[in-house]
Amino acid sequence: MMNLVDAQELAALRSLSANIGSNPHLTQAAGGNTSLKIGDTLWIKASGTWLRDAIAEDIMVPVAMSPLLRAVERRDPTADIPQAFAIEALNPRKLRPSIETTVHALMPQRVVLHVHCVDTISLAVQADCEAEIARRLGEIRWAFVPYRRPGLPLAQGIAERLRPGVDVLILGNHGLVVAAETVAEAELLLNRVTMQLARPARPVSAPDIGALRELAGDSGYVVPADIEAHAVATDPESCRMAEAGSLYPDHVIFLGQGSVAAAPGENVARTIERRGAAPMAILFPGLGVLMRGDANASAHAMQRCLADVTARVDVTTQLNYLTAAENDELINWDAEQYRQRLNTRG
Ligand SMILES: [Zn+2]
C-alpha cells in the first residue's frame, strides 16, 4: 500500500504531467514521459499513452526498479523490454511501461521529467549543441548524451555520461531530462531550464490554404490540424532543413524518414507518382503542408513539431541528421510498432 504522502506526490506528478502534455512546445502526441520512485517501485507513464491524459486516465505503470537496473548493468537485452519488469498485481490495465523507462530508472532522483521540448531539440540537432547549451545553462549541473536509439542503447549512453549531482540531461537529436527529489522542485527546474534554452522562432508567413486545397484535388490529402505546421514549408530555411533528413526519433516513427517536398509545379498526385508512394505529409514550398487523409493525431502533432523545431534552429550552423542505419532501426523497432498501434486505437 502507498502511504498518503506518496499518494499525494503521485497525484501532483499526474497533474504536472497533464500540464506538460498540454503544451505542444514541451511534448507532442505520446512523446515525453514522467516518473516517480516510491521505494523500489518506479511509477512511469505507460507506452503509447499521452501525458495530457494523465489526470483523466490511469496512465502510470509500476515497475520493479532493482531488477531493471541490474539488467541494464549486465547489458541484458531484457532491459529493452520494460514490460518484463512491470508489477502486474498493480497493473490491472496491463499497460506497458514507457520504452524510455530505463532513462528514468538510471537517474537517482525520485522525480524524473523527460520532454521533447522544441527549444531543446532545436539546439540538440545542431553540431555545435554542447557549446550552445553550455553558454545558456550556466550554473546548472547538466550532461550531454550523444544520440542513441531510445531504450537500452540510450540508457547505456546515459550511464556513460552521468556524474554525481547531474540533474539535467540534454539528449542529442532527442530532447531534455530533468530530475529532482520532489515534483515541485522538478517543475521549477524544468521551467528554469526551458526558459534558459528558449529562443525565438523565425517569423512565419501565412499558408495559402486555397492553393493547397487545389493541389490536393481529389487525393484525400488534408490541411494539418494546427496552422503552425505550415511554417516548415512557408519558410525556405525550414524547408531546406526538413528535406535534408530526419532530425529526431519521433519524427521517423510517426511521419517516416525525412520529409518530402513537391517539385515546382507538382500537385499531390504528381508528387506521389514521382515518389512511387504516398508520404504522410507533403511540403509545398512557399505555400504550406498537406497531410495524408489517414494521418492520425500523432502524425499531425509531429508535423507541427517539425515546424516549431526548424523555425528555432540557427540557419548558419551545421545540423546532425539521423543516419540511414538509425532511421532503419527506428522503423523496424517492435516496441515502437506497439506504441503506434496503441495510438491508432486511441
Ligand atoms: Zn523521448
Tab-separated table of C-alpha atoms and ligand atoms in Angstrom:
chain	number	residue	atom	x	y	z
A	1	MET	CA	0.000	0.000	0.000
A	2	MET	CA	1.118	3.508	-0.776
A	3	ASN	CA	1.183	5.949	2.162
A	4	LEU	CA	-0.658	9.273	1.996
A	5	VAL	CA	2.421	11.422	1.304
A	6	ASP	CA	3.483	9.192	-1.603
A	7	ALA	CA	-0.076	9.123	-2.956
A	8	GLN	CA	-0.174	12.929	-2.868
A	9	GLU	CA	3.166	13.133	-4.667
A	10	LEU	CA	1.920	10.749	-7.378
A	11	ALA	CA	-1.227	12.897	-7.736
A	12	ALA	CA	0.959	16.013	-8.029
A	13	LEU	CA	3.020	14.290	-10.733
A	14	ARG	CA	-0.120	13.383	-12.676
A	15	SER	CA	-1.289	16.976	-12.516
A	16	LEU	CA	2.106	18.304	-13.675
A	17	SER	CA	2.191	15.626	-16.408
A	18	ALA	CA	-1.187	16.770	-17.761
A	19	ASN	CA	0.124	20.368	-17.889
A	20	ILE	CA	3.310	19.329	-19.674
A	21	GLY	CA	1.287	17.188	-22.064
A	22	SER	CA	-0.994	20.093	-22.968
A	23	ASN	CA	1.916	22.253	-24.118
A	24	PRO	CA	2.909	21.417	-27.735
A	25	HIS	CA	6.262	23.146	-27.137
A	26	LEU	CA	7.069	20.525	-24.452
A	27	THR	CA	5.506	17.276	-25.716
A	28	GLN	CA	3.764	16.044	-28.827
A	29	ALA	CA	1.416	13.059	-29.041
A	30	ALA	CA	2.598	10.089	-26.945
A	31	GLY	CA	6.107	11.570	-26.662
A	32	GLY	CA	7.666	12.554	-23.349
A	33	ASN	CA	7.226	10.741	-20.052
A	34	THR	CA	7.339	11.319	-16.314
A	35	SER	CA	8.083	9.121	-13.299
A	36	LEU	CA	8.168	8.894	-9.517
A	37	LYS	CA	10.220	6.451	-7.435
A	38	ILE	CA	8.492	5.114	-4.305
A	39	GLY	CA	10.847	2.735	-2.531
A	40	ASP	CA	11.959	0.230	-5.153
A	41	THR	CA	8.933	0.886	-7.366
A	42	LEU	CA	9.169	3.227	-10.333
A	43	TRP	CA	5.802	4.675	-11.401
A	44	ILE	CA	6.159	5.641	-15.033
A	45	LYS	CA	3.930	6.742	-17.885
A	46	ALA	CA	2.659	3.854	-19.997
A	47	SER	CA	3.860	3.429	-23.575
A	48	GLY	CA	1.552	4.874	-26.230
A	49	THR	CA	-0.452	6.985	-23.759
A	50	TRP	CA	-0.451	10.786	-23.893
A	51	LEU	CA	0.828	12.866	-20.951
A	52	ARG	CA	-2.063	15.284	-21.420
A	53	ASP	CA	-4.421	12.424	-20.334
A	54	ALA	CA	-2.555	11.924	-17.029
A	55	ILE	CA	-5.472	13.136	-14.885
A	56	ALA	CA	-8.387	11.837	-16.949
A	57	GLU	CA	-6.885	8.335	-17.294
A	58	ASP	CA	-4.726	5.997	-15.237
A	59	ILE	CA	-1.560	6.091	-17.352
A	60	MET	CA	1.099	5.359	-14.709
A	61	VAL	CA	2.545	1.823	-14.537
A	62	PRO	CA	4.556	0.408	-11.594
A	63	VAL	CA	7.919	-1.166	-12.449
A	64	ALA	CA	10.304	-3.142	-10.206
A	65	MET	CA	13.405	-0.963	-10.324
A	66	SER	CA	16.287	-3.039	-8.928
A	67	PRO	CA	15.886	-5.967	-11.361
A	68	LEU	CA	15.606	-3.486	-14.271
A	69	LEU	CA	18.787	-1.661	-13.223
A	70	ARG	CA	20.642	-4.965	-12.824
A	71	ALA	CA	19.577	-5.909	-16.358
A	72	VAL	CA	20.869	-2.557	-17.708
A	73	GLU	CA	24.176	-3.085	-15.922
A	74	ARG	CA	24.573	-6.599	-17.356
A	75	ARG	CA	23.547	-5.277	-20.812
A	76	ASP	CA	20.848	-7.923	-20.710
A	77	PRO	CA	18.553	-7.467	-23.765
A	78	THR	CA	15.540	-7.879	-21.422
A	79	ALA	CA	16.281	-4.323	-20.221
A	80	ASP	CA	14.957	-3.220	-23.614
A	81	ILE	CA	11.575	-4.825	-22.803
A	82	PRO	CA	10.419	-2.808	-19.759
A	83	GLN	CA	7.113	-4.702	-19.561
A	84	ALA	CA	9.146	-7.669	-18.292
A	85	PHE	CA	9.640	-5.612	-15.100
A	86	ALA	CA	6.076	-4.279	-14.677
A	87	ILE	CA	4.479	-5.195	-11.347
A	88	GLU	CA	1.415	-6.941	-12.774
A	89	ALA	CA	-0.506	-7.112	-9.457
A	90	LEU	CA	-0.650	-3.288	-9.510
A	91	ASN	CA	-1.228	-3.026	-13.277
A	92	PRO	CA	-4.879	-4.039	-13.881
A	93	ARG	CA	-4.991	-2.360	-17.321
A	94	LYS	CA	-1.962	-4.436	-18.417
A	95	LEU	CA	-0.285	-1.313	-19.742
A	96	ARG	CA	3.320	-1.459	-20.914
A	97	PRO	CA	5.792	0.890	-19.251
A	98	SER	CA	7.316	3.568	-21.495
A	99	ILE	CA	10.074	2.406	-23.837
A	100	GLU	CA	12.172	5.070	-22.110
A	101	THR	CA	11.739	3.516	-18.635
A	102	THR	CA	15.468	2.813	-18.311
A	103	VAL	CA	16.235	6.559	-18.676
A	104	HIS	CA	14.098	7.216	-15.584
A	105	ALA	CA	15.461	4.270	-13.595
A	106	LEU	CA	19.057	5.385	-14.155
A	107	MET	CA	18.518	8.859	-12.697
A	108	PRO	CA	18.985	8.636	-8.899
A	109	GLN	CA	16.473	11.426	-8.136
A	110	ARG	CA	12.892	10.498	-7.162
A	111	VAL	CA	11.115	12.536	-9.831
A	112	VAL	CA	12.148	12.498	-13.490
A	113	LEU	CA	10.557	14.502	-16.313
A	114	HIS	CA	11.502	13.742	-19.928
A	115	VAL	CA	10.166	16.150	-22.544
A	116	HIS	CA	10.552	16.728	-26.268
A	117	CYS	CA	10.900	20.478	-25.720
A	118	VAL	CA	11.133	22.149	-29.143
A	119	ASP	CA	13.738	24.693	-27.979
A	120	THR	CA	15.917	21.863	-26.615
A	121	ILE	CA	15.506	19.755	-29.764
A	122	SER	CA	16.347	22.764	-31.955
A	123	LEU	CA	19.687	23.000	-30.113
A	124	ALA	CA	20.160	19.219	-29.830
A	125	VAL	CA	20.191	18.818	-33.636
A	126	GLN	CA	22.947	21.406	-34.114
A	127	ALA	CA	26.521	20.161	-34.448
A	128	ASP	CA	27.575	22.927	-32.011
A	129	CYS	CA	24.949	21.805	-29.453
A	130	GLU	CA	27.238	21.306	-26.443
A	131	ALA	CA	28.841	24.768	-26.708
A	132	GLU	CA	25.433	26.425	-27.224
A	133	ILE	CA	23.895	24.627	-24.234
A	134	ALA	CA	26.902	25.445	-22.025
A	135	ARG	CA	26.507	29.129	-22.878
A	136	ARG	CA	22.830	29.062	-21.866
A	137	LEU	CA	22.731	26.754	-18.837
A	138	GLY	CA	25.487	28.429	-16.795
A	139	GLU	CA	25.448	27.056	-13.223
A	140	ILE	CA	23.046	24.190	-13.923
A	141	ARG	CA	24.599	20.705	-13.488
A	142	TRP	CA	23.928	19.109	-16.851
A	143	ALA	CA	25.384	16.422	-19.083
A	144	PHE	CA	25.168	15.897	-22.833
A	145	VAL	CA	24.304	12.419	-24.116
A	146	PRO	CA	25.027	11.815	-27.820
A	147	TYR	CA	22.195	10.318	-29.912
A	148	ARG	CA	21.347	6.671	-29.277
A	149	ARG	CA	18.158	4.790	-30.107
A	150	PRO	CA	15.720	5.188	-27.165
A	151	GLY	CA	15.633	2.115	-24.932
A	152	LEU	CA	18.698	0.140	-23.852
A	153	PRO	CA	21.179	1.901	-26.198
A	154	LEU	CA	20.156	5.329	-24.818
A	155	ALA	CA	20.276	4.012	-21.233
A	156	GLN	CA	23.859	2.861	-21.827
A	157	GLY	CA	24.732	6.260	-23.329
A	158	ILE	CA	23.340	7.954	-20.208
A	159	ALA	CA	25.186	5.606	-17.844
A	160	GLU	CA	28.456	6.612	-19.573
A	161	ARG	CA	27.798	10.355	-19.119
A	162	LEU	CA	26.041	10.519	-15.743
A	163	ARG	CA	28.081	12.091	-12.928
A	164	PRO	CA	27.060	12.632	-9.288
A	165	GLY	CA	24.926	15.762	-8.899
A	166	VAL	CA	23.804	15.930	-12.538
A	167	ASP	CA	20.071	16.646	-12.676
A	168	VAL	CA	19.669	17.795	-16.300
A	169	LEU	CA	20.404	15.734	-19.419
A	170	ILE	CA	20.455	17.069	-22.952
A	171	LEU	CA	19.823	14.124	-25.278
A	172	GLY	CA	21.374	14.659	-28.718
A	173	ASN	CA	18.768	14.741	-31.543
A	174	HIS	CA	16.095	13.933	-28.987
A	175	GLY	CA	15.185	16.138	-26.005
A	176	LEU	CA	15.520	17.027	-22.351
A	177	VAL	CA	15.511	15.212	-18.995
A	178	VAL	CA	15.236	16.998	-15.642
A	179	ALA	CA	15.255	15.299	-12.232
A	180	ALA	CA	14.651	16.350	-8.628
A	181	GLU	CA	13.628	14.922	-5.263
A	182	THR	CA	10.080	16.348	-5.351
A	183	VAL	CA	7.513	17.112	-8.047
A	184	ALA	CA	7.549	20.810	-7.089
A	185	GLU	CA	11.347	21.016	-7.437
A	186	ALA	CA	11.268	19.140	-10.729
A	187	GLU	CA	8.692	21.580	-12.089
A	188	LEU	CA	10.828	24.572	-11.026
A	189	LEU	CA	13.924	23.075	-12.654
A	190	LEU	CA	12.003	22.291	-15.855
A	191	ASN	CA	10.753	25.888	-16.012
A	192	ARG	CA	14.231	27.263	-15.346
A	193	VAL	CA	15.962	25.099	-17.974
A	194	THR	CA	13.325	25.609	-20.670
A	195	MET	CA	13.412	29.380	-20.076
A	196	GLN	CA	17.201	29.428	-20.394
A	197	LEU	CA	17.085	27.329	-23.584
A	198	ALA	CA	14.204	29.293	-25.149
A	199	ARG	CA	14.962	31.095	-28.375
A	200	PRO	CA	12.810	32.969	-30.826
A	201	ALA	CA	11.263	31.300	-33.849
A	202	ARG	CA	11.850	32.956	-37.214
A	203	PRO	CA	8.752	34.922	-38.249
A	204	VAL	CA	6.340	32.889	-40.377
A	205	SER	CA	4.388	33.842	-43.469
A	206	ALA	CA	0.803	32.662	-43.791
A	207	PRO	CA	-0.010	29.484	-45.746
A	208	ASP	CA	-2.086	29.662	-48.929
A	209	ILE	CA	-4.922	27.316	-47.949
A	210	GLY	CA	-6.833	27.888	-51.206
A	211	ALA	CA	-3.813	26.910	-53.309
A	212	LEU	CA	-3.191	23.864	-51.079
A	213	ARG	CA	-6.796	22.639	-51.496
A	214	GLU	CA	-6.386	22.914	-55.253
A	215	LEU	CA	-3.093	20.977	-55.141
A	216	ALA	CA	-4.814	18.271	-53.053
A	217	GLY	CA	-7.520	17.796	-55.704
A	218	ASP	CA	-9.334	14.526	-55.000
A	219	SER	CA	-6.242	12.900	-53.408
A	220	GLY	CA	-7.788	12.855	-49.915
A	221	TYR	CA	-4.884	14.930	-48.542
A	222	VAL	CA	-5.949	17.469	-45.897
A	223	VAL	CA	-4.515	20.569	-44.239
A	224	PRO	CA	-2.740	19.882	-40.897
A	225	ALA	CA	-4.694	20.113	-37.633
A	226	ASP	CA	-2.578	23.082	-36.463
A	227	ILE	CA	-1.984	26.132	-38.658
A	228	GLU	CA	1.531	26.371	-37.114
A	229	ALA	CA	2.518	23.211	-39.037
A	230	HIS	CA	2.679	25.078	-42.374
A	231	ALA	CA	5.735	27.124	-41.365
A	232	VAL	CA	8.096	24.271	-42.270
A	233	ALA	CA	7.054	24.782	-45.912
A	234	THR	CA	6.467	28.541	-45.998
A	235	ASP	CA	9.936	29.257	-44.532
A	236	PRO	CA	12.639	28.369	-47.109
A	237	GLU	CA	15.299	27.666	-44.442
A	238	SER	CA	12.989	25.315	-42.501
A	239	CYS	CA	12.022	23.582	-45.733
A	240	ARG	CA	15.698	23.048	-46.619
A	241	MET	CA	16.444	21.577	-43.162
A	242	ALA	CA	13.398	19.278	-43.269
A	243	GLU	CA	14.143	17.967	-46.764
A	244	ALA	CA	17.708	17.076	-45.802
A	245	GLY	CA	16.668	14.212	-43.492
A	246	SER	CA	15.311	13.041	-40.133
A	247	LEU	CA	16.254	15.143	-37.105
A	248	TYR	CA	14.827	13.146	-34.134
A	249	PRO	CA	13.274	9.711	-33.492
A	250	ASP	CA	9.542	10.511	-33.076
A	251	HIS	CA	9.574	12.184	-36.492
A	252	VAL	CA	10.673	8.910	-38.100
A	253	ILE	CA	8.208	6.847	-36.077
A	254	PHE	CA	5.095	8.886	-36.870
A	255	LEU	CA	5.934	10.513	-40.221
A	256	GLY	CA	8.548	8.223	-41.778
A	257	GLN	CA	12.090	9.026	-42.857
A	258	GLY	CA	12.794	12.716	-43.604
A	259	SER	CA	10.326	14.977	-45.397
A	260	VAL	CA	9.001	15.112	-48.943
A	261	ALA	CA	8.695	18.442	-50.751
A	262	ALA	CA	6.808	18.862	-54.018
A	263	ALA	CA	8.874	19.967	-57.021
A	264	PRO	CA	7.881	23.264	-58.686
A	265	GLY	CA	4.504	22.876	-60.410
A	266	GLU	CA	3.765	19.480	-58.819
A	267	ASN	CA	0.428	18.738	-57.158
A	268	VAL	CA	-0.223	15.866	-54.713
A	269	ALA	CA	-0.954	13.298	-57.446
A	270	ARG	CA	2.250	14.104	-59.355
A	271	THR	CA	4.389	14.075	-56.192
A	272	ILE	CA	3.066	10.602	-55.296
A	273	GLU	CA	3.646	9.406	-58.842
A	274	ARG	CA	7.262	10.620	-58.839
A	275	ARG	CA	7.940	9.082	-55.388
A	276	GLY	CA	6.091	5.824	-56.051
A	277	ALA	CA	4.467	6.107	-52.595
A	278	ALA	CA	2.116	8.430	-50.711
A	279	PRO	CA	4.111	10.210	-47.978
A	280	MET	CA	2.410	11.065	-44.660
A	281	ALA	CA	2.984	14.767	-45.446
A	282	ILE	CA	3.967	16.820	-48.485
A	283	LEU	CA	5.652	20.211	-48.174
A	284	PHE	CA	4.707	22.762	-50.835
A	285	PRO	CA	7.478	25.371	-50.670
A	286	GLY	CA	6.097	28.847	-50.026
A	287	LEU	CA	2.502	27.582	-49.743
A	288	GLY	CA	2.186	25.152	-46.807
A	289	VAL	CA	1.748	21.478	-45.908
A	290	LEU	CA	-0.767	18.774	-46.795
A	291	MET	CA	-1.236	15.565	-44.756
A	292	ARG	CA	-2.429	12.184	-45.982
A	293	GLY	CA	-6.140	11.642	-45.213
A	294	ASP	CA	-5.383	8.729	-42.851
A	295	ALA	CA	-2.735	10.619	-40.849
A	296	ASN	CA	-3.591	10.175	-37.146
A	297	ALA	CA	-3.450	12.766	-34.353
A	298	SER	CA	0.151	11.777	-33.565
A	299	ALA	CA	1.260	12.389	-37.153
A	300	HIS	CA	-0.425	15.809	-37.113
A	301	ALA	CA	1.258	16.662	-33.787
A	302	MET	CA	4.665	15.583	-35.097
A	303	GLN	CA	4.236	17.596	-38.313
A	304	ARG	CA	3.640	20.713	-36.239
A	305	CYS	CA	6.643	19.834	-34.059
A	306	LEU	CA	8.871	19.867	-37.157
A	307	ALA	CA	7.781	23.437	-37.941
A	308	ASP	CA	8.331	24.529	-34.318
A	309	VAL	CA	11.801	22.933	-34.144
A	310	THR	CA	13.179	24.035	-37.521
A	311	ALA	CA	11.934	27.617	-37.007
A	312	ARG	CA	14.296	27.863	-33.999
A	313	VAL	CA	17.420	26.264	-35.467
A	314	ASP	CA	20.337	28.592	-36.234
A	315	VAL	CA	20.324	28.750	-40.061
A	316	THR	CA	24.096	29.301	-40.252
A	317	THR	CA	25.055	26.162	-38.327
A	318	GLN	CA	25.665	22.571	-39.384
A	319	LEU	CA	22.997	20.033	-38.402
A	320	ASN	CA	23.311	16.413	-37.265
A	321	TYR	CA	20.812	14.150	-39.027
A	322	LEU	CA	19.970	10.561	-38.127
A	323	THR	CA	21.969	8.173	-40.307
A	324	ALA	CA	20.359	5.636	-42.663
A	325	ALA	CA	21.036	2.887	-40.091
A	326	GLU	CA	19.493	4.980	-37.291
A	327	ASN	CA	16.391	5.601	-39.423
A	328	ASP	CA	16.088	1.877	-40.184
A	329	GLU	CA	16.396	0.737	-36.564
A	330	LEU	CA	13.510	3.084	-35.630
A	331	ILE	CA	11.258	1.942	-38.464
A	332	ASN	CA	11.846	-1.760	-37.732
A	333	TRP	CA	11.569	-1.485	-33.947
A	334	ASP	CA	8.954	-3.761	-32.392
A	335	ALA	CA	8.348	-1.626	-29.256
A	336	GLU	CA	7.601	1.360	-31.469
A	337	GLN	CA	5.197	-0.590	-33.622
A	338	TYR	CA	3.303	-1.390	-30.397
A	339	ARG	CA	3.236	2.294	-29.415
A	340	GLN	CA	1.876	3.226	-32.834
A	341	ARG	CA	-0.850	0.552	-32.742
A	342	LEU	CA	-1.964	1.817	-29.333
A	343	ASN	CA	-2.060	5.330	-30.766
A	344	THR	CA	-4.166	4.327	-33.740
A	345	ARG	CA	-6.675	2.667	-31.423
A	346	GLY	CA	-6.834	5.695	-29.147
B	1	ZN	ZN	11.979	10.836	-25.725
